[in-house]
PDB file of C-alpha atoms and ligand atoms in Angstrom:
ATOM      1  CA  MET W  79       7.734  96.451 157.231  1.00 77.00           C
ATOM      2  CA  PHE W  80       9.644  99.651 156.057  1.00 83.00           C
ATOM      3  CA  THR W  81      11.479 101.941 158.482  1.00 86.00           C
ATOM      4  CA  HIS W  82      13.042 104.523 156.397  1.00 96.00           C
ATOM      5  CA  TYR W  83      10.369 107.065 155.219  1.00 98.00           C
ATOM      6  CA  ASP W  84      11.133 110.439 153.518  1.00 98.00           C
ATOM      7  CA  LEU W  85       7.874 112.114 152.581  1.00 98.00           C
ATOM      8  CA  HIS W  86       8.907 115.551 151.410  1.00 98.00           C
ATOM      9  CA  THR W  87      11.243 116.104 148.463  1.00 98.00           C
ATOM     10  CA  HIS W  88      11.655 118.233 145.383  1.00 98.00           C
ATOM     11  CA  SER W  89      12.914 117.502 141.862  1.00 98.00           C
ATOM     12  CA  ARG W  90      13.777 119.668 138.967  1.00 98.00           C
ATOM     13  CA  GLN W  91       9.972 119.741 138.029  1.00 98.00           C
ATOM     14  CA  SER W  92       9.708 122.450 140.618  1.00 98.00           C
ATOM     15  CA  ASP W  93      12.637 124.021 142.478  1.00 98.00           C
ATOM     16  CA  GLY W  94      14.890 121.082 143.068  1.00 98.00           C
ATOM     17  CA  THR W  95      18.102 120.575 141.093  1.00 97.00           C
ATOM     18  CA  LEU W  96      17.887 116.770 140.406  1.00 98.00           C
ATOM     19  CA  THR W  97      15.696 114.981 137.888  1.00 98.00           C
ATOM     20  CA  PRO W  98      13.112 112.777 139.353  1.00 98.00           C
ATOM     21  CA  THR W  99      15.189 109.746 138.361  1.00 98.00           C
ATOM     22  CA  ALA W 100      18.499 111.173 139.981  1.00 98.00           C
ATOM     23  CA  LEU W 101      16.444 112.007 143.102  1.00 98.00           C
ATOM     24  CA  VAL W 102      15.085 108.579 143.405  1.00 98.00           C
ATOM     25  CA  GLU W 103      18.364 106.964 142.775  1.00 98.00           C
ATOM     26  CA  ARG W 104      20.115 109.117 145.257  1.00 98.00           C
ATOM     27  CA  ALA W 105      17.432 108.454 147.958  1.00 98.00           C
ATOM     28  CA  ALA W 106      17.612 104.590 147.269  1.00 98.00           C
ATOM     29  CA  ALA W 107      21.417 104.681 147.698  1.00 98.00           C
ATOM     30  CA  ALA W 108      21.100 106.578 150.885  1.00 98.00           C
ATOM     31  CA  GLY W 109      18.840 103.866 152.403  1.00 98.00           C
ATOM     32  CA  VAL W 110      15.358 105.495 151.881  1.00 98.00           C
ATOM     33  CA  GLU W 111      12.812 102.876 151.462  1.00 97.00           C
ATOM     34  CA  VAL W 112       9.627 104.916 150.985  1.00 97.00           C
ATOM     35  CA  LEU W 113       9.944 108.167 149.160  1.00 98.00           C
ATOM     36  CA  ALA W 114       7.400 110.829 148.450  1.00 98.00           C
ATOM     37  CA  LEU W 115       8.007 113.260 145.572  1.00 98.00           C
ATOM     38  CA  THR W 116       6.232 116.507 146.619  1.00 98.00           C
ATOM     39  CA  ASP W 117       7.199 119.155 143.943  1.00 98.00           C
ATOM     40  CA  HIS W 118       5.550 122.557 144.452  1.00 98.00           C
ATOM     41  CA  ASP W 119       2.146 122.764 142.774  1.00 98.00           C
ATOM     42  CA  THR W 120       2.912 120.095 140.172  1.00 98.00           C
ATOM     43  CA  LEU W 121       2.535 116.472 139.719  1.00 98.00           C
ATOM     44  CA  SER W 122       4.626 116.473 136.451  1.00 98.00           C
ATOM     45  CA  GLY W 123       7.538 114.429 137.974  1.00 98.00           C
ATOM     46  CA  ILE W 124       5.445 111.503 139.346  1.00 98.00           C
ATOM     47  CA  ASP W 125       5.536 109.203 136.267  1.00 98.00           C
ATOM     48  CA  GLU W 126       9.244 109.380 135.907  1.00 98.00           C
ATOM     49  CA  ALA W 127       9.814 109.040 139.663  1.00 98.00           C
ATOM     50  CA  ARG W 128       7.596 105.959 139.744  1.00 98.00           C
ATOM     51  CA  SER W 129       9.571 104.217 137.017  1.00 98.00           C
ATOM     52  CA  ALA W 130      12.782 105.066 138.705  1.00 98.00           C
ATOM     53  CA  ALA W 131      11.587 103.716 141.959  1.00 98.00           C
ATOM     54  CA  ARG W 132      10.563 100.534 140.397  1.00 98.00           C
ATOM     55  CA  ALA W 133      14.000 100.163 138.890  1.00 98.00           C
ATOM     56  CA  ALA W 134      15.649 101.127 142.313  1.00 98.00           C
ATOM     57  CA  GLY W 135      13.436  98.770 144.183  1.00 97.00           C
ATOM     58  CA  ILE W 136      12.031 101.470 146.601  1.00 97.00           C
ATOM     59  CA  ARG W 137       8.349 102.647 147.046  1.00 97.00           C
ATOM     60  CA  LEU W 138       7.257 105.980 145.446  1.00 98.00           C
ATOM     61  CA  ILE W 139       4.423 107.911 147.065  1.00 98.00           C
ATOM     62  CA  PRO W 140       2.798 110.272 144.648  1.00 98.00           C
ATOM     63  CA  GLY W 141       2.672 113.695 146.339  1.00 98.00           C
ATOM     64  CA  VAL W 142       2.747 117.425 145.807  1.00 99.00           C
ATOM     65  CA  GLU W 143       3.379 120.393 148.142  1.00 99.00           C
ATOM     66  CA  ILE W 144       0.518 122.959 147.594  1.00 99.00           C
ATOM     67  CA  SER W 145       0.975 126.595 148.110  1.00 98.00           C
ATOM     68  CA  VAL W 146      -1.803 128.012 150.284  1.00 98.00           C
ATOM     69  CA  THR W 147      -2.744 131.439 151.455  1.00 98.00           C
ATOM     70  CA  TRP W 148      -4.111 131.376 155.036  1.00 97.00           C
ATOM     71  CA  ASN W 149      -4.681 134.501 157.102  1.00 95.00           C
ATOM     72  CA  ARG W 150      -2.683 136.556 154.585  1.00 94.00           C
ATOM     73  CA  GLN W 151       0.356 134.355 154.932  1.00 95.00           C
ATOM     74  CA  THR W 152       1.817 131.627 152.788  1.00 96.00           C
ATOM     75  CA  ILE W 153       1.472 128.088 154.231  1.00 98.00           C
ATOM     76  CA  HIS W 154       2.521 124.879 152.481  1.00 98.00           C
ATOM     77  CA  VAL W 155       0.436 121.710 152.633  1.00 99.00           C
ATOM     78  CA  VAL W 156       1.927 118.356 151.480  1.00 99.00           C
ATOM     79  CA  ALA W 157      -0.421 115.971 149.759  1.00 99.00           C
ATOM     80  CA  LEU W 158       0.496 112.317 150.198  1.00 98.00           C
ATOM     81  CA  ASN W 159      -0.799 109.292 148.253  1.00 98.00           C
ATOM     82  CA  VAL W 160      -2.894 111.365 145.911  1.00 98.00           C
ATOM     83  CA  ASP W 161      -4.230 109.988 142.601  1.00 98.00           C
ATOM     84  CA  PRO W 162      -2.236 112.089 140.160  1.00 98.00           C
ATOM     85  CA  ALA W 163      -5.113 111.777 137.607  1.00 98.00           C
ATOM     86  CA  ALA W 164      -7.689 113.297 139.955  1.00 98.00           C
ATOM     87  CA  PRO W 165      -9.431 116.125 137.981  1.00 98.00           C
ATOM     88  CA  GLU W 166     -10.169 118.481 140.922  1.00 98.00           C
ATOM     89  CA  LEU W 167      -6.566 118.404 142.078  1.00 98.00           C
ATOM     90  CA  ARG W 168      -5.243 118.780 138.534  1.00 98.00           C
ATOM     91  CA  ALA W 169      -7.473 121.688 137.896  1.00 98.00           C
ATOM     92  CA  GLY W 170      -6.390 123.380 141.119  1.00 98.00           C
ATOM     93  CA  LEU W 171      -2.779 122.941 140.522  1.00 98.00           C
ATOM     94  CA  GLU W 172      -3.135 124.338 137.012  1.00 98.00           C
ATOM     95  CA  ARG W 173      -4.609 127.523 138.471  1.00 98.00           C
ATOM     96  CA  LEU W 174      -1.514 127.809 140.815  1.00 98.00           C
ATOM     97  CA  GLN W 175       0.811 127.258 137.914  1.00 98.00           C
ATOM     98  CA  GLU W 176      -0.888 130.067 135.930  1.00 98.00           C
ATOM     99  CA  PHE W 177      -0.576 132.327 138.936  1.00 98.00           C
ATOM    100  CA  ARG W 178       3.227 131.451 139.025  1.00 98.00           C
ATOM    101  CA  VAL W 179       3.669 132.471 135.348  1.00 98.00           C
ATOM    102  CA  TRP W 180       1.961 135.774 136.007  1.00 97.00           C
ATOM    103  CA  ARG W 181       3.917 136.361 139.193  1.00 98.00           C
ATOM    104  CA  ALA W 182       7.188 135.633 137.540  1.00 98.00           C
ATOM    105  CA  GLU W 183       6.500 138.383 134.944  1.00 98.00           C
ATOM    106  CA  GLU W 184       5.503 140.733 137.899  1.00 98.00           C
ATOM    107  CA  ILE W 185       8.624 139.956 139.847  1.00 98.00           C
ATOM    108  CA  GLY W 186      10.761 140.744 136.786  1.00 98.00           C
ATOM    109  CA  ARG W 187       8.905 144.192 136.372  1.00 98.00           C
ATOM    110  CA  GLN W 188       9.546 144.997 140.053  1.00 98.00           C
ATOM    111  CA  LEU W 189      13.095 143.941 139.912  1.00 98.00           C
ATOM    112  CA  ALA W 190      13.669 145.993 136.727  1.00 98.00           C
ATOM    113  CA  LYS W 191      12.375 149.092 138.652  1.00 97.00           C
ATOM    114  CA  ALA W 192      15.090 148.298 141.232  1.00 96.00           C
ATOM    115  CA  GLY W 193      17.629 148.334 138.414  1.00 96.00           C
ATOM    116  CA  ILE W 194      17.918 144.616 137.680  1.00 97.00           C
ATOM    117  CA  GLU W 195      17.098 143.879 134.041  1.00 96.00           C
ATOM    118  CA  GLY W 196      16.248 140.492 132.551  1.00 97.00           C
ATOM    119  CA  ALA W 197      15.406 138.662 135.848  1.00 98.00           C
ATOM    120  CA  THR W 198      12.291 136.776 134.309  1.00 98.00           C
ATOM    121  CA  GLU W 199      14.440 135.642 131.465  1.00 98.00           C
ATOM    122  CA  GLY W 200      17.166 134.482 133.788  1.00 98.00           C
ATOM    123  CA  ALA W 201      14.825 132.794 136.145  1.00 98.00           C
ATOM    124  CA  ARG W 202      13.067 131.043 133.183  1.00 98.00           C
ATOM    125  CA  ARG W 203      16.356 129.697 132.117  1.00 98.00           C
ATOM    126  CA  HIS W 204      17.003 128.242 135.538  1.00 97.00           C
ATOM    127  CA  ALA W 205      13.550 126.707 135.469  1.00 97.00           C
ATOM    128  CA  GLN W 206      14.207 124.912 132.237  1.00 95.00           C
ATOM    129  CA  GLY W 207      10.723 125.166 130.908  1.00 91.00           C
ATOM    130  CA  VAL W 208       9.037 123.665 133.947  1.00 96.00           C
ATOM    131  CA  LEU W 209       7.303 125.293 136.957  1.00 97.00           C
ATOM    132  CA  ILE W 210       8.860 128.683 137.890  1.00 98.00           C
ATOM    133  CA  SER W 211       9.607 129.658 141.546  1.00 98.00           C
ATOM    134  CA  ARG W 212      11.233 132.413 143.405  1.00 98.00           C
ATOM    135  CA  THR W 213      14.133 129.892 143.864  1.00 98.00           C
ATOM    136  CA  HIS W 214      14.808 130.352 140.212  1.00 98.00           C
ATOM    137  CA  PHE W 215      15.050 134.088 140.534  1.00 98.00           C
ATOM    138  CA  ALA W 216      17.320 133.510 143.449  1.00 98.00           C
ATOM    139  CA  ARG W 217      19.640 131.291 141.401  1.00 97.00           C
ATOM    140  CA  TYR W 218      19.737 133.943 138.585  1.00 98.00           C
ATOM    141  CA  LEU W 219      20.594 136.812 141.086  1.00 98.00           C
ATOM    142  CA  VAL W 220      23.351 134.731 142.675  1.00 97.00           C
ATOM    143  CA  GLU W 221      24.655 134.003 139.088  1.00 97.00           C
ATOM    144  CA  ILE W 222      24.875 137.645 138.185  1.00 97.00           C
ATOM    145  CA  GLY W 223      26.576 138.525 141.490  1.00 97.00           C
ATOM    146  CA  ARG W 224      23.663 140.369 143.199  1.00 96.00           C
ATOM    147  CA  ALA W 225      23.948 138.297 146.404  1.00 96.00           C
ATOM    148  CA  LYS W 226      26.372 135.706 147.721  1.00 96.00           C
ATOM    149  CA  ASP W 227      23.824 132.821 148.144  1.00 96.00           C
ATOM    150  CA  LEU W 228      20.161 131.989 147.828  1.00 96.00           C
ATOM    151  CA  ARG W 229      19.462 132.835 151.402  1.00 95.00           C
ATOM    152  CA  ALA W 230      20.949 136.344 150.907  1.00 97.00           C
ATOM    153  CA  VAL W 231      18.858 136.855 147.726  1.00 97.00           C
ATOM    154  CA  PHE W 232      15.519 136.163 149.510  1.00 97.00           C
ATOM    155  CA  LYS W 233      16.520 138.462 152.317  1.00 98.00           C
ATOM    156  CA  LYS W 234      17.481 141.350 150.074  1.00 98.00           C
ATOM    157  CA  PHE W 235      14.982 141.013 147.274  1.00 98.00           C
ATOM    158  CA  LEU W 236      12.193 138.422 147.503  1.00 98.00           C
ATOM    159  CA  ILE W 237      10.502 138.637 150.762  1.00 96.00           C
ATOM    160  CA  ARG W 238       7.857 141.126 151.982  1.00 94.00           C
ATOM    161  CA  ASN W 239       8.876 144.733 151.852  1.00 95.00           C
ATOM    162  CA  LYS W 240      11.632 143.942 149.444  1.00 97.00           C
ATOM    163  CA  PRO W 241      11.735 145.193 145.772  1.00 97.00           C
ATOM    164  CA  GLY W 242      11.022 141.792 144.113  1.00 97.00           C
ATOM    165  CA  HIS W 243       8.248 140.745 146.378  1.00 97.00           C
ATOM    166  CA  VAL W 244       4.885 140.226 144.768  1.00 97.00           C
ATOM    167  CA  SER W 245       2.026 139.093 146.938  1.00 93.00           C
ATOM    168  CA  GLY W 246      -0.863 137.147 145.802  1.00 84.00           C
ATOM    169  CA  GLN W 247      -3.534 134.491 146.358  1.00 92.00           C
ATOM    170  CA  TRP W 248      -2.543 130.882 146.422  1.00 98.00           C
ATOM    171  CA  ALA W 249      -5.156 128.219 147.204  1.00 98.00           C
ATOM    172  CA  GLY W 250      -7.517 128.605 150.191  1.00 98.00           C
ATOM    173  CA  LEU W 251      -6.727 126.117 153.004  1.00 98.00           C
ATOM    174  CA  GLU W 252     -10.198 124.398 152.765  1.00 98.00           C
ATOM    175  CA  GLU W 253      -9.869 124.416 148.978  1.00 98.00           C
ATOM    176  CA  ALA W 254      -6.349 122.705 149.011  1.00 98.00           C
ATOM    177  CA  VAL W 255      -7.290 120.175 151.473  1.00 98.00           C
ATOM    178  CA  GLY W 256     -10.480 119.429 149.520  1.00 98.00           C
ATOM    179  CA  TRP W 257      -8.577 118.758 146.393  1.00 98.00           C
ATOM    180  CA  ILE W 258      -6.238 116.309 148.179  1.00 98.00           C
ATOM    181  CA  ARG W 259      -9.096 114.404 149.736  1.00 98.00           C
ATOM    182  CA  ALA W 260     -10.976 114.196 146.467  1.00 98.00           C
ATOM    183  CA  ALA W 261      -7.789 112.742 145.116  1.00 98.00           C
ATOM    184  CA  GLY W 262      -7.775 110.122 147.817  1.00 98.00           C
ATOM    185  CA  GLY W 263      -4.762 111.630 149.620  1.00 98.00           C
ATOM    186  CA  GLN W 264      -3.871 112.713 153.137  1.00 98.00           C
ATOM    187  CA  ALA W 265      -3.033 116.370 153.847  1.00 98.00           C
ATOM    188  CA  VAL W 266      -0.110 117.271 155.990  1.00 99.00           C
ATOM    189  CA  ILE W 267       1.023 120.757 157.209  1.00 98.00           C
ATOM    190  CA  ALA W 268       4.518 121.176 155.979  1.00 98.00           C
ATOM    191  CA  HIS W 269       7.473 122.430 158.174  1.00 98.00           C
ATOM    192  CA  PRO W 270       5.112 123.973 160.834  1.00 98.00           C
ATOM    193  CA  ALA W 271       7.890 125.613 162.825  1.00 98.00           C
ATOM    194  CA  ARG W 272       9.053 127.677 159.782  1.00 97.00           C
ATOM    195  CA  TYR W 273       6.115 130.088 159.619  1.00 97.00           C
ATOM    196  CA  ARG W 274       7.056 132.110 162.537  1.00 90.00           C
ATOM    197  CA  LEU W 275       3.480 131.918 163.697  1.00 95.00           C
ATOM    198  CA  THR W 276       2.786 132.390 167.514  1.00 94.00           C
ATOM    199  CA  GLY W 277       1.523 129.334 169.374  1.00 93.00           C
ATOM    200  CA  SER W 278      -2.035 130.478 169.445  1.00 95.00           C
ATOM    201  CA  LYS W 279      -2.006 131.160 165.604  1.00 97.00           C
ATOM    202  CA  LEU W 280      -0.419 127.816 164.965  1.00 97.00           C
ATOM    203  CA  ARG W 281      -3.217 126.203 166.915  1.00 97.00           C
ATOM    204  CA  ARG W 282      -5.778 128.067 165.051  1.00 98.00           C
ATOM    205  CA  LEU W 283      -4.267 126.937 161.805  1.00 98.00           C
ATOM    206  CA  ILE W 284      -4.329 123.418 162.958  1.00 98.00           C
ATOM    207  CA  ALA W 285      -7.948 123.627 164.255  1.00 98.00           C
ATOM    208  CA  GLU W 286      -9.091 125.147 160.912  1.00 98.00           C
ATOM    209  CA  PHE W 287      -6.909 122.423 158.986  1.00 98.00           C
ATOM    210  CA  ARG W 288      -8.721 119.604 160.984  1.00 98.00           C
ATOM    211  CA  ASP W 289     -12.120 121.039 160.452  1.00 98.00           C
ATOM    212  CA  CYS W 290     -11.701 120.689 156.737  1.00 97.00           C
ATOM    213  CA  GLY W 291     -10.209 117.181 156.896  1.00 98.00           C
ATOM    214  CA  GLY W 292      -6.436 117.682 157.279  1.00 98.00           C
ATOM    215  CA  GLU W 293      -4.767 114.883 159.104  1.00 98.00           C
ATOM    216  CA  GLY W 294      -1.017 115.346 159.514  1.00 98.00           C
ATOM    217  CA  LEU W 295       1.762 117.535 160.815  1.00 98.00           C
ATOM    218  CA  GLU W 296       5.320 117.299 159.610  1.00 98.00           C
ATOM    219  CA  VAL W 297       7.042 116.894 162.986  1.00 98.00           C
ATOM    220  CA  VAL W 298      10.350 115.789 161.552  1.00 98.00           C
ATOM    221  CA  SER W 299      11.620 118.184 158.790  1.00 98.00           C
ATOM    222  CA  GLY W 300      15.052 118.822 157.369  1.00 98.00           C
ATOM    223  CA  SER W 301      14.443 122.407 158.283  1.00 97.00           C
ATOM    224  CA  HIS W 302      13.479 121.905 161.914  1.00 98.00           C
ATOM    225  CA  SER W 303      15.828 122.231 164.760  1.00 97.00           C
ATOM    226  CA  GLN W 304      15.685 119.589 167.550  1.00 97.00           C
ATOM    227  CA  GLN W 305      13.745 122.105 169.630  1.00 97.00           C
ATOM    228  CA  ASP W 306      11.306 122.627 166.704  1.00 98.00           C
ATOM    229  CA  MET W 307      10.835 118.947 166.552  1.00 98.00           C
ATOM    230  CA  HIS W 308      10.017 118.606 170.208  1.00 98.00           C
ATOM    231  CA  ASN W 309       7.637 121.566 170.017  1.00 97.00           C
ATOM    232  CA  MET W 310       5.767 120.100 166.986  1.00 98.00           C
ATOM    233  CA  ALA W 311       5.706 116.672 168.539  1.00 98.00           C
ATOM    234  CA  SER W 312       3.823 118.040 171.577  1.00 98.00           C
ATOM    235  CA  LEU W 313       1.450 119.927 169.233  1.00 97.00           C
ATOM    236  CA  ALA W 314       0.799 116.661 167.275  1.00 98.00           C
ATOM    237  CA  ARG W 315      -0.038 114.917 170.549  1.00 97.00           C
ATOM    238  CA  GLN W 316      -2.269 117.705 171.929  1.00 96.00           C
ATOM    239  CA  CYS W 317      -4.139 118.039 168.625  1.00 96.00           C
ATOM    240  CA  GLY W 318      -4.383 114.415 167.819  1.00 96.00           C
ATOM    241  CA  LEU W 319      -2.638 114.804 164.338  1.00 98.00           C
ATOM    242  CA  LEU W 320      -0.718 112.045 162.539  1.00 98.00           C
ATOM    243  CA  ALA W 321       2.973 112.789 162.368  1.00 98.00           C
ATOM    244  CA  SER W 322       4.973 112.914 159.094  1.00 98.00           C
ATOM    245  CA  ARG W 323       8.746 112.983 158.324  1.00 98.00           C
ATOM    246  CA  GLY W 324      10.395 114.644 155.452  1.00 98.00           C
ATOM    247  CA  SER W 325      13.741 116.134 154.536  1.00 98.00           C
ATOM    248  CA  ASP W 326      12.408 118.896 152.170  1.00 98.00           C
ATOM    249  CA  TYR W 327      15.348 118.059 149.990  1.00 98.00           C
ATOM    250  CA  HIS W 328      16.004 120.353 146.963  1.00 98.00           C
ATOM    251  CA  GLY W 329      19.343 118.861 145.758  1.00 97.00           C
ATOM    252  CA  PRO W 330      22.857 118.350 147.019  1.00 97.00           C
ATOM    253  CA  GLU W 331      23.888 122.026 146.639  1.00 92.00           C
ATOM    254  CA  ASN W 332      21.592 123.613 149.368  1.00 82.00           C
ATOM    255  CA  ALA W 333      20.324 120.866 151.520  1.00 89.00           C
ATOM    256  CA  TRP W 334      19.002 121.370 154.968  1.00 92.00           C
ATOM    257  CA  ILE W 335      20.046 117.784 155.359  1.00 96.00           C
ATOM    258  CA  GLU W 336      21.305 114.991 153.115  1.00 97.00           C
ATOM    259  CA  LEU W 337      18.955 112.270 151.955  1.00 98.00           C
ATOM    260  CA  GLY W 338      18.945 109.327 154.462  1.00 97.00           C
ATOM    261  CA  ARG W 339      20.013 111.389 157.462  1.00 97.00           C
ATOM    262  CA  LEU W 340      16.615 112.438 159.002  1.00 97.00           C
ATOM    263  CA  PRO W 341      16.055 111.690 162.657  1.00 96.00           C
ATOM    264  CA  ALA W 342      13.282 109.277 163.446  1.00 96.00           C
ATOM    265  CA  LEU W 343       9.727 110.221 164.566  1.00 97.00           C
ATOM    266  CA  PRO W 344       9.309 110.214 168.323  1.00 97.00           C
ATOM    267  CA  ALA W 345       8.176 106.685 169.055  1.00 96.00           C
ATOM    268  CA  ASP W 346       4.795 107.534 170.731  1.00 97.00           C
ATOM    269  CA  LEU W 347       3.410 109.511 167.805  1.00 98.00           C
ATOM    270  CA  THR W 348       1.251 107.801 165.228  1.00 98.00           C
ATOM    271  CA  PRO W 349       2.917 108.048 161.826  1.00 98.00           C
ATOM    272  CA  VAL W 350       0.822 109.271 158.766  1.00 98.00           C
ATOM    273  CA  TRP W 351       1.860 105.846 157.201  1.00 97.00           C
ATOM    274  CA  GLN W 352       0.231 103.806 159.935  1.00 94.00           C
ATOM    275  CA  ALA W 353      -2.799 102.871 157.737  1.00 87.00           C
ATOM    276  CA  TRP W 354      -0.933 102.502 154.474  1.00 91.00           C
ATOM    277  CA  PRO W 355      -1.317  99.051 152.915  1.00 80.00           C
ATOM    278  CA  GLN W 356       2.293  98.805 152.107  1.00 65.00           C
ATOM    279  CA  HIS W 357       3.286  99.464 155.727  1.00 61.00           C
ATOM    280  CA  ALA W 358       2.202  95.981 156.575  1.00 46.00           C
ATOM    281  CA  ALA W 359       3.447  94.491 153.385  1.00 43.00           C
TER     282      ALA W 359
HETATM  283  P1  AMP L 611       7.790 130.193 145.789  1.00 50.68           P
HETATM  284  O1  AMP L 611       6.860 128.988 146.124  1.00 50.68           O
HETATM  285  O2  AMP L 611       8.018 130.212 144.253  1.00 50.68           O
HETATM  286  O3  AMP L 611       7.341 131.374 146.376  1.00 50.68           O
HETATM  287  O4  AMP L 611       9.311 129.868 146.334  1.00 50.68           O
HETATM  288  C1  AMP L 611       9.350 129.297 147.742  1.00 50.68           C
HETATM  289  C2  AMP L 611      10.519 128.505 147.731  1.00 50.68           C
HETATM  290  O5  AMP L 611      11.598 129.274 147.979  1.00 50.68           O
HETATM  291  C3  AMP L 611      10.691 127.469 148.935  1.00 50.68           C
HETATM  292  O6  AMP L 611      10.022 126.378 148.610  1.00 50.68           O
HETATM  293  C4  AMP L 611      12.007 127.375 149.193  1.00 50.68           C
HETATM  294  O7  AMP L 611      12.569 126.360 148.500  1.00 50.68           O
HETATM  295  C5  AMP L 611      12.598 128.604 148.741  1.00 50.68           C
HETATM  296  N1  AMP L 611      12.952 129.625 149.889  1.00 50.68           N
HETATM  297  C6  AMP L 611      12.016 130.340 150.533  1.00 50.68           C
HETATM  298  N2  AMP L 611      12.673 131.194 151.411  1.00 50.68           N
HETATM  299  C7  AMP L 611      14.023 130.932 151.286  1.00 50.68           C
HETATM  300  C8  AMP L 611      15.237 131.490 152.000  1.00 50.68           C
HETATM  301  N3  AMP L 611      15.100 132.232 152.814  1.00 50.68           N
HETATM  302  N4  AMP L 611      16.442 130.936 151.445  1.00 50.68           N
HETATM  303  C9  AMP L 611      16.379 129.872 150.418  1.00 50.68           C
HETATM  304  N5  AMP L 611      15.305 129.502 149.902  1.00 50.68           N
HETATM  305  C10 AMP L 611      14.151 129.975 150.204  1.00 50.68           C
HETATM  306 MN1   MN L 612      11.079 124.910 147.438  1.00 50.68          MN
HETATM  307 MN1   MN L 613       7.742 124.323 151.701  1.00 50.68          MN
HETATM  308 MN1   MN L 614       9.277 121.706 150.106  1.00 50.68          MN
END
């Protein structure tokens, strides 16, 4: 039976800084036994991560973190144990990737109006030919000295009401959960304490999520404070959701928490991995 699960991580295939192989090796060295690779809106790192996990002697859970627009807000839904070949999921993610390409051009046009030239080019260079994210713009703006760190770039340029902000439509909640279920996976609301939703809004989100077949809540997240974790644990209990645990690791430079250091799930909660065959193996 495994004890050390980390079910939310990123590689260079989206906005992490490590290759899938380096991520898996680092996780294994840190004592992680079951690792989910959950890059934003892409499954392109799964094959490499799977081979690396086999070599390192740990379990790899194929996953993806899907960008969702709910109630005019961006919400992230982590998909676990999906079949990476599932056509509906693949088609859905392709649409989100196309939106990202368009959005990157648009962010560049907006930033140019604010006097920052060449941002799309710079971001593309940081993205290294794979999926492009606001994080890549942030890395470029730090590089050219427009802000001191990623957090400062987001605050100054990339969030709502700032010059480089571009709003748009990601997947619908029901749509994303549908793709995940059609791919045989489980849907989990990522880092629920980070959306700054009021208690009642968060309950509404969870109710709608459950109605369309969502199962889990990320109770333990690298980005949650201890208080957040307690609040989310109560919510999981009250709403009868399975509990998940993930670092949301993006690489050693900017980690909320290093791999292998996540606190355990509160013991009375039912973990999302409870029914997984390998749990009993
Ligand atoms: P995108 O999905 O391209 O809109 O980019 C969202 C990503 O940006 C998230 O997954 C985080 O990794 C990163 N991010 C969002 N807000 C911040 C912030 N305030 N500081 C640093 N990184 C952030
Ligand atoms: Mn990210
Ligand atoms: Mn996220
Ligand atoms: Mn994430």
